[in-house]
CSV table of C-alpha atoms and ligand atoms in Angstrom, one decimal:
chain,number,residue,atom,x,y,z
A,1,UNK,CA,82.5,-63.0,-31.2
A,2,UNK,CA,79.9,-60.9,-29.4
A,3,UNK,CA,81.6,-57.6,-28.5
A,4,UNK,CA,80.0,-55.0,-26.4
A,5,UNK,CA,81.2,-51.4,-26.6
A,6,UNK,CA,80.5,-49.2,-23.6
A,7,UNK,CA,80.8,-45.4,-23.4
A,8,UNK,CA,80.1,-44.5,-19.8
A,9,UNK,CA,79.6,-40.8,-18.9
A,10,UNK,CA,78.7,-39.1,-15.6
A,11,UNK,CA,75.0,-39.6,-16.1
A,12,UNK,CA,74.8,-41.6,-19.2
A,13,UNK,CA,75.7,-45.0,-20.6
A,14,UNK,CA,75.9,-45.6,-24.4
A,15,UNK,CA,76.3,-49.2,-25.7
A,16,UNK,CA,76.5,-51.1,-29.0
A,17,UNK,CA,76.8,-54.8,-29.4
A,18,UNK,CA,78.7,-56.1,-32.5
A,19,UNK,CA,79.3,-59.5,-34.0
A,20,UNK,CA,83.1,-59.4,-34.7
A,21,UNK,CA,85.1,-59.7,-36.9
A,22,UNK,CA,82.1,-59.4,-39.3
A,23,UNK,CA,81.5,-55.9,-37.9
A,24,UNK,CA,77.7,-56.5,-37.8
A,25,UNK,CA,75.9,-54.2,-35.4
A,26,UNK,CA,73.3,-56.2,-33.5
A,27,UNK,CA,71.8,-53.6,-31.1
A,28,UNK,CA,72.6,-50.3,-29.6
A,29,UNK,CA,71.1,-47.8,-27.1
A,30,UNK,CA,71.5,-45.2,-24.4
A,31,UNK,CA,70.6,-44.8,-20.8
A,32,UNK,CA,70.4,-41.1,-20.0
A,33,UNK,CA,69.8,-39.1,-16.8
A,34,UNK,CA,71.2,-41.9,-14.6
A,35,UNK,CA,70.6,-41.1,-10.9
A,36,UNK,CA,67.2,-39.5,-11.6
A,37,UNK,CA,63.6,-40.7,-11.3
A,38,UNK,CA,62.9,-40.0,-15.0
A,39,UNK,CA,65.9,-41.6,-16.5
A,40,UNK,CA,65.5,-42.5,-20.2
A,41,UNK,CA,66.4,-45.9,-21.7
A,42,UNK,CA,66.4,-46.4,-25.4
A,43,UNK,CA,67.2,-49.7,-27.1
A,44,UNK,CA,67.3,-50.6,-30.8
A,45,UNK,CA,67.5,-54.1,-32.2
A,46,UNK,CA,69.1,-53.6,-35.6
A,47,UNK,CA,68.6,-57.2,-36.7
A,48,UNK,CA,64.8,-57.1,-36.6
A,49,UNK,CA,64.4,-53.3,-36.6
A,50,UNK,CA,62.6,-53.3,-33.2
A,51,UNK,CA,63.0,-50.6,-30.6
A,52,UNK,CA,62.0,-49.5,-27.2
A,53,UNK,CA,62.0,-46.1,-25.4
A,54,UNK,CA,61.3,-46.1,-21.7
A,55,UNK,CA,61.3,-43.7,-18.8
A,56,UNK,CA,62.1,-45.2,-15.4
A,57,UNK,CA,64.0,-44.6,-12.2
A,58,UNK,CA,67.7,-45.6,-12.6
A,59,UNK,CA,69.8,-45.0,-9.5
A,60,UNK,CA,73.2,-45.9,-10.8
A,61,UNK,CA,75.4,-47.3,-13.6
A,62,UNK,CA,75.1,-50.8,-12.2
A,63,UNK,CA,71.3,-50.8,-12.4
A,64,UNK,CA,71.5,-49.2,-15.8
A,65,UNK,CA,73.6,-51.9,-17.3
A,66,UNK,CA,71.4,-54.6,-15.7
A,67,UNK,CA,68.5,-53.1,-17.6
A,68,UNK,CA,70.5,-53.2,-20.8
A,69,UNK,CA,71.4,-56.8,-20.3
A,70,UNK,CA,67.8,-57.7,-19.7
A,71,UNK,CA,66.9,-56.1,-23.0
A,72,UNK,CA,69.7,-57.7,-24.9
A,73,UNK,CA,68.5,-61.1,-23.7
A,74,UNK,CA,64.8,-60.3,-24.0
A,75,UNK,CA,62.7,-62.9,-25.9
A,76,UNK,CA,60.8,-60.3,-27.9
A,77,UNK,CA,63.2,-57.4,-28.3
A,78,UNK,CA,66.6,-59.0,-27.7
A,79,UNK,CA,69.3,-60.2,-30.0
A,80,UNK,CA,71.0,-63.0,-28.1
A,81,UNK,CA,69.8,-65.8,-25.8
A,82,UNK,CA,72.2,-65.1,-23.0
A,83,UNK,CA,74.6,-62.2,-22.4
A,84,UNK,CA,77.2,-64.7,-21.2
A,85,UNK,CA,77.9,-65.1,-24.9
A,86,UNK,CA,79.6,-61.6,-24.7
A,87,UNK,CA,83.3,-62.4,-24.4
A,88,UNK,CA,84.8,-59.1,-25.2
A,89,UNK,CA,84.0,-55.6,-23.9
A,90,UNK,CA,85.6,-52.4,-25.3
A,91,UNK,CA,85.5,-49.3,-23.3
A,92,UNK,CA,85.9,-45.7,-24.4
A,93,UNK,CA,88.4,-44.1,-22.0
A,94,UNK,CA,88.9,-40.4,-22.4
A,95,UNK,CA,92.3,-39.9,-20.9
A,96,UNK,CA,95.3,-42.2,-21.0
A,97,UNK,CA,97.8,-39.6,-19.9
A,98,UNK,CA,101.3,-40.2,-21.2
A,99,UNK,CA,101.2,-43.9,-20.2
A,100,UNK,CA,98.9,-45.3,-22.9
A,101,UNK,CA,99.2,-44.8,-26.6
A,102,UNK,CA,97.5,-48.1,-27.7
A,103,UNK,CA,94.4,-49.9,-26.8
A,104,UNK,CA,95.1,-52.2,-23.8
A,105,UNK,CA,93.6,-55.1,-21.9
A,106,UNK,CA,92.3,-53.7,-18.6
A,107,UNK,CA,94.1,-55.5,-15.8
A,108,UNK,CA,94.0,-54.3,-12.2
A,109,UNK,CA,97.4,-52.8,-12.7
A,110,UNK,CA,96.4,-50.9,-15.8
A,111,UNK,CA,93.2,-49.7,-14.1
A,112,UNK,CA,95.3,-48.3,-11.2
A,113,UNK,CA,97.4,-46.3,-13.7
A,114,UNK,CA,94.3,-44.9,-15.4
A,115,UNK,CA,93.0,-43.9,-12.0
A,116,UNK,CA,96.2,-42.0,-11.4
A,117,UNK,CA,95.7,-39.9,-14.4
A,118,UNK,CA,92.1,-39.2,-13.5
A,119,UNK,CA,93.1,-35.8,-12.0
A,120,UNK,CA,93.8,-34.8,-15.6
A,121,UNK,CA,90.3,-35.6,-16.8
A,122,UNK,CA,88.1,-35.3,-13.7
A,123,UNK,CA,84.9,-34.8,-15.8
A,124,UNK,CA,85.5,-38.0,-17.8
A,125,UNK,CA,87.8,-40.7,-16.5
A,126,UNK,CA,86.1,-41.5,-13.1
A,127,UNK,CA,82.8,-42.1,-15.0
A,128,UNK,CA,84.6,-44.2,-17.7
A,129,UNK,CA,86.1,-46.3,-14.9
A,130,UNK,CA,82.8,-46.7,-13.3
A,131,UNK,CA,81.6,-48.4,-16.5
A,132,UNK,CA,84.6,-50.8,-16.4
A,133,UNK,CA,83.9,-51.7,-12.7
A,134,UNK,CA,80.3,-52.5,-13.5
A,135,UNK,CA,81.1,-54.7,-16.5
A,136,UNK,CA,83.8,-56.5,-14.6
A,137,UNK,CA,81.2,-57.5,-12.0
A,138,UNK,CA,78.5,-58.4,-14.5
A,139,UNK,CA,80.7,-60.1,-17.1
A,140,UNK,CA,83.5,-61.7,-15.0
A,141,UNK,CA,84.6,-64.0,-17.8
A,142,UNK,CA,84.8,-61.3,-20.6
A,143,UNK,CA,88.0,-59.6,-21.6
A,144,UNK,CA,87.9,-55.9,-21.0
A,145,UNK,CA,89.8,-53.6,-23.3
A,146,UNK,CA,90.3,-49.8,-22.9
A,147,UNK,CA,90.6,-47.6,-26.0
A,148,UNK,CA,91.8,-44.1,-25.3
A,149,UNK,CA,90.6,-40.8,-26.8
A,150,UNK,CA,94.1,-39.4,-26.4
A,151,UNK,CA,96.0,-42.3,-28.1
A,152,UNK,CA,95.9,-41.0,-31.7
A,153,UNK,CA,97.5,-37.8,-30.6
A,154,UNK,CA,100.7,-39.4,-29.2
A,155,UNK,CA,102.4,-38.6,-32.5
A,156,UNK,CA,102.1,-34.9,-32.0
A,157,UNK,CA,105.6,-33.4,-31.9
A,158,UNK,CA,106.9,-31.6,-28.9
A,159,UNK,CA,106.9,-28.2,-30.5
A,160,UNK,CA,103.1,-28.6,-30.8
A,161,UNK,CA,102.3,-30.4,-27.5
A,162,UNK,CA,104.4,-28.3,-25.2
A,163,UNK,CA,102.9,-25.1,-23.6
A,164,UNK,CA,105.3,-22.2,-23.0
A,165,UNK,CA,105.3,-22.5,-19.2
A,166,UNK,CA,108.2,-23.5,-17.0
A,167,UNK,CA,109.4,-26.8,-18.4
A,168,UNK,CA,110.1,-28.6,-15.2
A,169,UNK,CA,106.7,-27.8,-13.7
A,170,UNK,CA,104.9,-28.9,-16.9
A,171,UNK,CA,106.8,-32.2,-16.9
A,172,UNK,CA,106.3,-33.0,-13.3
A,173,UNK,CA,102.6,-32.4,-13.5
A,174,UNK,CA,101.8,-33.7,-16.9
A,175,UNK,CA,100.7,-30.3,-18.2
A,176,UNK,CA,100.8,-30.6,-22.0
A,177,UNK,CA,98.5,-30.9,-25.0
A,178,UNK,CA,96.8,-34.3,-25.0
A,179,UNK,CA,94.1,-34.0,-27.6
A,180,UNK,CA,90.7,-35.8,-27.5
A,181,UNK,CA,88.2,-37.5,-29.9
A,182,UNK,CA,91.2,-39.5,-31.1
A,183,UNK,CA,89.3,-42.6,-31.9
A,184,UNK,CA,87.0,-40.7,-34.2
A,185,UNK,CA,89.8,-38.8,-35.9
A,186,UNK,CA,91.8,-42.0,-36.4
A,187,UNK,CA,88.7,-43.7,-37.9
A,188,UNK,CA,88.2,-40.7,-40.2
A,189,UNK,CA,91.8,-40.8,-41.3
A,190,UNK,CA,91.5,-44.5,-42.3
A,191,UNK,CA,88.2,-43.9,-44.1
A,192,UNK,CA,89.7,-40.9,-45.9
A,193,UNK,CA,92.6,-42.9,-47.2
A,194,UNK,CA,90.2,-45.6,-48.4
A,195,UNK,CA,87.9,-43.0,-50.0
A,196,UNK,CA,90.8,-41.3,-51.8
A,197,UNK,CA,92.4,-44.6,-52.7
A,198,UNK,CA,95.7,-43.4,-51.3
A,199,UNK,CA,98.0,-45.3,-48.9
A,200,UNK,CA,97.4,-44.3,-45.3
A,201,UNK,CA,101.1,-43.2,-45.0
A,202,UNK,CA,100.7,-40.8,-47.9
A,203,UNK,CA,97.3,-39.3,-46.8
A,204,UNK,CA,97.2,-35.8,-45.3
A,205,UNK,CA,94.0,-34.2,-44.1
A,206,UNK,CA,92.3,-31.9,-41.7
A,207,UNK,CA,89.6,-33.8,-39.8
A,208,UNK,CA,86.7,-31.8,-38.1
A,209,UNK,CA,84.7,-33.7,-35.5
A,210,UNK,CA,81.8,-31.3,-34.8
A,211,UNK,CA,79.3,-32.8,-32.3
A,212,UNK,CA,78.5,-31.4,-28.9
A,213,UNK,CA,82.2,-31.5,-28.3
A,214,UNK,CA,84.2,-30.2,-31.3
A,215,UNK,CA,87.8,-30.7,-32.3
A,216,UNK,CA,90.0,-30.6,-35.3
A,217,UNK,CA,93.2,-32.4,-36.1
A,218,UNK,CA,96.0,-32.0,-38.7
A,219,UNK,CA,97.1,-35.4,-40.0
A,220,UNK,CA,100.3,-35.6,-42.1
A,221,UNK,CA,101.0,-38.9,-43.9
A,222,UNK,CA,98.5,-40.8,-41.7
A,223,UNK,CA,99.8,-39.4,-38.4
A,224,UNK,CA,98.3,-36.7,-36.2
A,225,UNK,CA,100.6,-33.7,-35.8
A,226,UNK,CA,98.4,-31.2,-34.1
A,227,UNK,CA,95.0,-30.7,-32.6
A,228,UNK,CA,92.7,-28.0,-31.4
A,229,UNK,CA,91.9,-29.5,-28.0
A,230,UNK,CA,94.7,-29.3,-25.5
A,231,UNK,CA,95.3,-30.2,-21.9
A,232,UNK,CA,91.5,-30.8,-21.6
A,233,UNK,CA,88.6,-31.1,-24.0
A,234,UNK,CA,87.7,-27.4,-23.2
A,235,UNK,CA,90.2,-26.0,-25.6
A,236,UNK,CA,89.9,-24.9,-29.2
A,237,UNK,CA,86.7,-24.6,-31.2
A,238,UNK,CA,83.4,-23.2,-29.9
A,239,UNK,CA,81.3,-26.1,-28.8
A,240,UNK,CA,77.8,-26.9,-27.6
A,241,UNK,CA,78.4,-25.7,-24.1
A,242,UNK,CA,82.2,-25.2,-23.9
A,243,UNK,CA,84.0,-22.0,-24.6
A,244,UNK,CA,87.0,-23.3,-26.5
A,245,UNK,CA,90.0,-20.9,-26.8
A,246,UNK,CA,90.1,-18.3,-24.0
A,247,UNK,CA,92.7,-15.9,-22.7
A,248,UNK,CA,93.6,-17.5,-19.3
A,249,UNK,CA,93.5,-14.1,-17.7
A,250,UNK,CA,89.7,-14.3,-18.0
A,251,UNK,CA,89.7,-17.2,-15.5
A,252,UNK,CA,91.7,-15.0,-13.0
A,253,UNK,CA,89.3,-12.1,-13.7
A,254,UNK,CA,86.2,-14.2,-13.0
A,255,UNK,CA,87.7,-15.3,-9.7
A,256,UNK,CA,89.3,-12.1,-8.6
A,257,UNK,CA,86.8,-9.5,-9.7
A,258,UNK,CA,83.5,-11.5,-9.9
A,259,UNK,CA,84.4,-13.6,-6.8
A,260,UNK,CA,83.5,-16.8,-8.6
A,261,UNK,CA,84.6,-20.1,-7.0
A,262,UNK,CA,86.7,-22.6,-8.9
A,263,UNK,CA,83.7,-24.9,-9.2
A,264,UNK,CA,81.6,-22.0,-10.6
A,265,UNK,CA,84.3,-21.1,-13.2
A,266,UNK,CA,84.5,-24.8,-14.2
A,267,UNK,CA,80.8,-25.0,-14.6
A,268,UNK,CA,80.6,-21.7,-16.5
A,269,UNK,CA,83.2,-22.7,-19.1
A,270,UNK,CA,82.2,-26.3,-19.5
A,271,UNK,CA,78.4,-26.2,-19.2
A,272,UNK,CA,77.2,-22.6,-19.8
A,273,UNK,CA,79.5,-21.3,-22.5
A,274,UNK,CA,79.9,-22.1,-26.2
A,275,UNK,CA,76.7,-21.9,-28.2
A,276,UNK,CA,74.5,-22.1,-25.1
A,277,UNK,CA,76.3,-19.1,-23.7
A,278,UNK,CA,76.0,-17.2,-27.0
A,279,UNK,CA,72.4,-17.8,-27.9
A,280,UNK,CA,70.7,-19.9,-25.3
A,281,UNK,CA,70.7,-23.4,-26.9
A,282,UNK,CA,73.4,-25.9,-28.0
A,283,UNK,CA,71.2,-27.6,-30.6
A,284,UNK,CA,72.5,-26.4,-34.0
A,285,UNK,CA,69.2,-27.4,-35.7
A,286,UNK,CA,67.5,-24.9,-33.5
A,287,UNK,CA,70.1,-22.2,-33.9
A,288,UNK,CA,70.0,-22.5,-37.7
A,289,UNK,CA,66.2,-22.2,-37.6
A,290,UNK,CA,66.4,-19.2,-35.2
A,291,UNK,CA,68.8,-17.5,-37.5
A,292,UNK,CA,66.5,-18.0,-40.4
A,293,UNK,CA,63.8,-16.3,-38.3
A,294,UNK,CA,66.1,-13.3,-37.8
A,295,UNK,CA,67.3,-14.0,-34.3
A,296,UNK,CA,70.5,-11.8,-34.0
A,297,UNK,CA,72.1,-13.9,-31.2
A,298,UNK,CA,71.7,-17.1,-33.2
A,299,UNK,CA,73.2,-15.3,-36.2
A,300,UNK,CA,76.2,-14.1,-34.2
A,301,UNK,CA,76.7,-17.6,-32.6
A,302,UNK,CA,76.9,-19.2,-36.0
A,303,UNK,CA,79.3,-16.6,-37.2
A,304,UNK,CA,81.6,-17.1,-34.2
A,305,UNK,CA,81.4,-20.9,-34.5
A,306,UNK,CA,82.3,-20.9,-38.2
A,307,UNK,CA,85.0,-18.2,-37.8
A,308,UNK,CA,86.8,-20.2,-35.2
A,309,UNK,CA,86.8,-23.3,-37.5
A,310,UNK,CA,88.1,-21.2,-40.3
A,311,UNK,CA,91.0,-19.9,-38.2
A,312,UNK,CA,92.0,-23.4,-37.3
A,313,UNK,CA,91.7,-24.5,-41.0
A,314,UNK,CA,94.2,-21.7,-41.8
A,315,UNK,CA,96.5,-22.7,-39.1
A,316,UNK,CA,96.5,-26.4,-40.0
A,317,UNK,CA,96.9,-25.7,-43.7
A,318,UNK,CA,100.0,-23.7,-42.7
A,319,UNK,CA,101.5,-26.5,-40.6
A,320,UNK,CA,100.6,-29.3,-43.0
A,321,UNK,CA,101.6,-27.9,-46.4
A,322,UNK,CA,100.1,-30.3,-48.8
A,323,UNK,CA,96.6,-31.4,-47.8
A,324,UNK,CA,94.6,-34.0,-49.6
A,325,UNK,CA,91.2,-33.5,-47.9
A,326,UNK,CA,89.2,-31.5,-45.4
A,327,UNK,CA,86.8,-33.9,-43.7
A,328,UNK,CA,83.6,-33.1,-41.7
A,329,UNK,CA,82.2,-35.6,-39.3
A,330,UNK,CA,79.9,-36.1,-36.2
A,331,UNK,CA,76.3,-34.7,-35.6
A,332,UNK,CA,77.0,-31.2,-36.9
A,333,UNK,CA,79.8,-32.0,-39.4
A,334,UNK,CA,77.7,-34.7,-41.1
A,335,UNK,CA,74.4,-33.0,-41.1
A,336,UNK,CA,74.7,-29.2,-41.3
A,337,UNK,CA,75.6,-28.1,-44.8
A,338,UNK,CA,75.4,-24.5,-43.8
A,339,UNK,CA,78.2,-24.9,-41.2
A,340,UNK,CA,80.4,-26.6,-43.8
A,341,UNK,CA,79.7,-23.8,-46.3
A,342,UNK,CA,80.3,-20.9,-43.9
A,343,UNK,CA,83.4,-22.4,-42.5
A,344,UNK,CA,85.0,-22.9,-45.9
A,345,UNK,CA,83.8,-19.7,-47.7
A,346,UNK,CA,86.4,-17.3,-48.9
A,347,UNK,CA,89.2,-19.9,-49.0
A,348,UNK,CA,89.2,-20.3,-52.8
A,349,UNK,CA,92.7,-18.7,-52.9
A,350,UNK,CA,93.9,-21.7,-50.8
A,351,UNK,CA,92.5,-24.2,-53.3
A,352,UNK,CA,89.3,-24.9,-51.4
A,353,UNK,CA,86.1,-24.6,-53.5
A,354,UNK,CA,82.7,-25.8,-52.3
A,355,UNK,CA,80.1,-27.0,-54.8
A,356,UNK,CA,77.0,-25.7,-53.0
A,357,UNK,CA,74.6,-28.1,-54.6
A,358,UNK,CA,76.7,-31.2,-53.8
A,359,UNK,CA,77.2,-29.8,-50.3
A,360,UNK,CA,73.4,-29.6,-49.7
A,361,UNK,CA,73.2,-33.3,-50.7
A,362,UNK,CA,76.3,-34.5,-48.9
A,363,UNK,CA,74.5,-35.0,-45.5
A,364,UNK,CA,74.7,-38.2,-43.5
A,365,UNK,CA,76.8,-40.5,-45.7
A,366,UNK,CA,80.3,-40.7,-47.3
A,367,UNK,CA,80.3,-38.0,-49.9
A,368,UNK,CA,82.5,-35.3,-51.5
A,369,UNK,CA,81.3,-31.8,-52.0
A,370,UNK,CA,84.1,-29.9,-53.7
A,371,UNK,CA,83.9,-28.4,-57.1
A,372,UNK,CA,86.0,-29.6,-60.0
A,373,UNK,CA,88.5,-26.8,-59.6
A,374,UNK,CA,89.1,-27.4,-55.9
A,375,UNK,CA,92.7,-28.6,-55.2
A,376,UNK,CA,91.7,-30.1,-51.9
A,377,UNK,CA,88.9,-32.7,-51.6
A,378,UNK,CA,86.1,-31.7,-49.3
A,379,UNK,CA,84.4,-34.7,-47.7
A,380,UNK,CA,81.6,-35.7,-45.3
A,381,UNK,CA,82.5,-39.0,-43.6
A,382,UNK,CA,80.2,-40.3,-40.9
A,383,UNK,CA,82.2,-41.3,-37.8
A,384,UNK,CA,81.7,-44.5,-35.9
A,385,UNK,CA,83.7,-44.5,-32.7
A,386,UNK,CA,81.9,-47.6,-31.4
A,387,UNK,CA,82.9,-49.7,-34.4
A,388,UNK,CA,86.5,-48.4,-34.1
A,389,UNK,CA,86.5,-49.4,-30.4
A,390,UNK,CA,85.1,-52.9,-31.3
A,391,UNK,CA,87.7,-53.3,-34.0
A,392,UNK,CA,90.6,-52.2,-31.8
A,393,UNK,CA,89.4,-54.5,-29.0
A,394,UNK,CA,89.1,-57.4,-31.3
A,395,UNK,CA,92.6,-56.8,-32.7
A,396,UNK,CA,94.2,-56.7,-29.3
A,397,UNK,CA,92.5,-59.9,-28.3
A,398,UNK,CA,93.6,-61.7,-31.4
A,399,UNK,CA,97.2,-60.6,-30.7
B,401,ADP,P1,77.9,-35.9,-29.2
B,401,ADP,O1,78.2,-37.4,-29.6
B,401,ADP,O2,79.2,-35.1,-29.0
B,401,ADP,O3,77.0,-35.8,-28.0
B,401,ADP,P2,76.7,-35.6,-31.8
B,401,ADP,O4,77.8,-36.0,-32.7
B,401,ADP,O5,75.5,-36.5,-31.7
B,401,ADP,O6,77.2,-35.2,-30.4
B,401,ADP,O7,76.2,-34.2,-32.3
B,401,ADP,C1,75.2,-33.4,-31.7
B,401,ADP,C2,75.0,-32.1,-32.4
B,401,ADP,O8,74.7,-32.4,-33.8
B,401,ADP,C3,73.9,-31.3,-31.8
B,401,ADP,O9,74.3,-29.9,-31.7
B,401,ADP,C4,72.8,-31.3,-32.9
B,401,ADP,O10,72.1,-30.1,-33.0
B,401,ADP,C5,73.7,-31.5,-34.2
B,401,ADP,N1,72.9,-32.0,-35.3
B,401,ADP,C6,72.3,-33.3,-35.4
B,401,ADP,N2,71.6,-33.4,-36.5
B,401,ADP,C7,71.7,-32.1,-37.1
B,401,ADP,C8,71.2,-31.6,-38.3
B,401,ADP,N3,70.4,-32.3,-39.2
B,401,ADP,N4,71.5,-30.3,-38.6
B,401,ADP,C9,72.3,-29.6,-37.8
B,401,ADP,N5,72.8,-30.0,-36.7
B,401,ADP,C10,72.5,-31.3,-36.3
């Protein structure tokens, strides 16, 4: 069955087309800068190894997806004769609130409920829903499935998800830890159990998803019990442009003393903080090279980034007890050996010992990089959220 996976953001639309259940990726691509005259469209046909990169004006998501459909059907570049063959569409949905803990077929009733929780994820859910609306119109016969970033975190116990604010107010307004990147962390959990050849319900790990957004989870016996992201994806680790952990009084200070508006504070913490705020760029390749050239801001940014990771590793080791593996994934986690090394250095007394040579070679594919004396396995496992969404969508359709 041809299964299209859509990840729709505010100004971008990522897609991958799979043949399921064989899990064969047929094509993938990205439309970026939607709404601008110089939008970018990239398309890759994996079957014949052909690709296209194009700059064109793309006014909205509807037009973006129409361009994608044209390419998928294109006689030269395309992979199928007619996109009406696509019977299943899986959508990445960031926030399911407390309603949704499993992938679900997107009926009108379900979409209404997701819309209700959009206030909890104003930067993500409305754009995800836009993607659903567009595919509903363009693929009226296909089954649409939603897979939630928050779902894997539903097993977090109350002592970990509840904030210490008045209970009634928190409950009435849905203020709690939700956690994000769940599809990725769940995928990593399954891959780790396979890699270690241990049953899923006996596998405990710390998973680090380090991309532009960064989060960590503590997984005990296959179930998530804590995470670094909280009520929103702003919490926890230092990210590309997000601050991560912050004393809430800073928000009050910015408004009261610096007279910043709510929108300005929101923009500052989500778009202008993190690595960008610390050293001017969010591209870790660039930061690593700047540090090599002696740039002090880049050096400090890397130190802060890795120190925060190390603090969370310590916290999660404490809550987990026995840990089988610490696993790095996503753009930074899979490719930046120096980040893995710096985040884990000095933890030998906790049974964590990096083999530097193996670490240098661990990039980009499933690999271990611990030394023989290490009690905890150290792994790189590439994430594949799109495949996980395709699998979850296919499973639910089969049911
Ligand atoms: P997202 O999906 O959250 O947008 P990715 O998982 O693609 O992000 O990760 C993007 C990040 O990965 C960027 O900061 C980029 O610099 C970093 N990255 C990609 N390749 C490398 C590499 N070889 N070395 C260091 N960092 C890398």
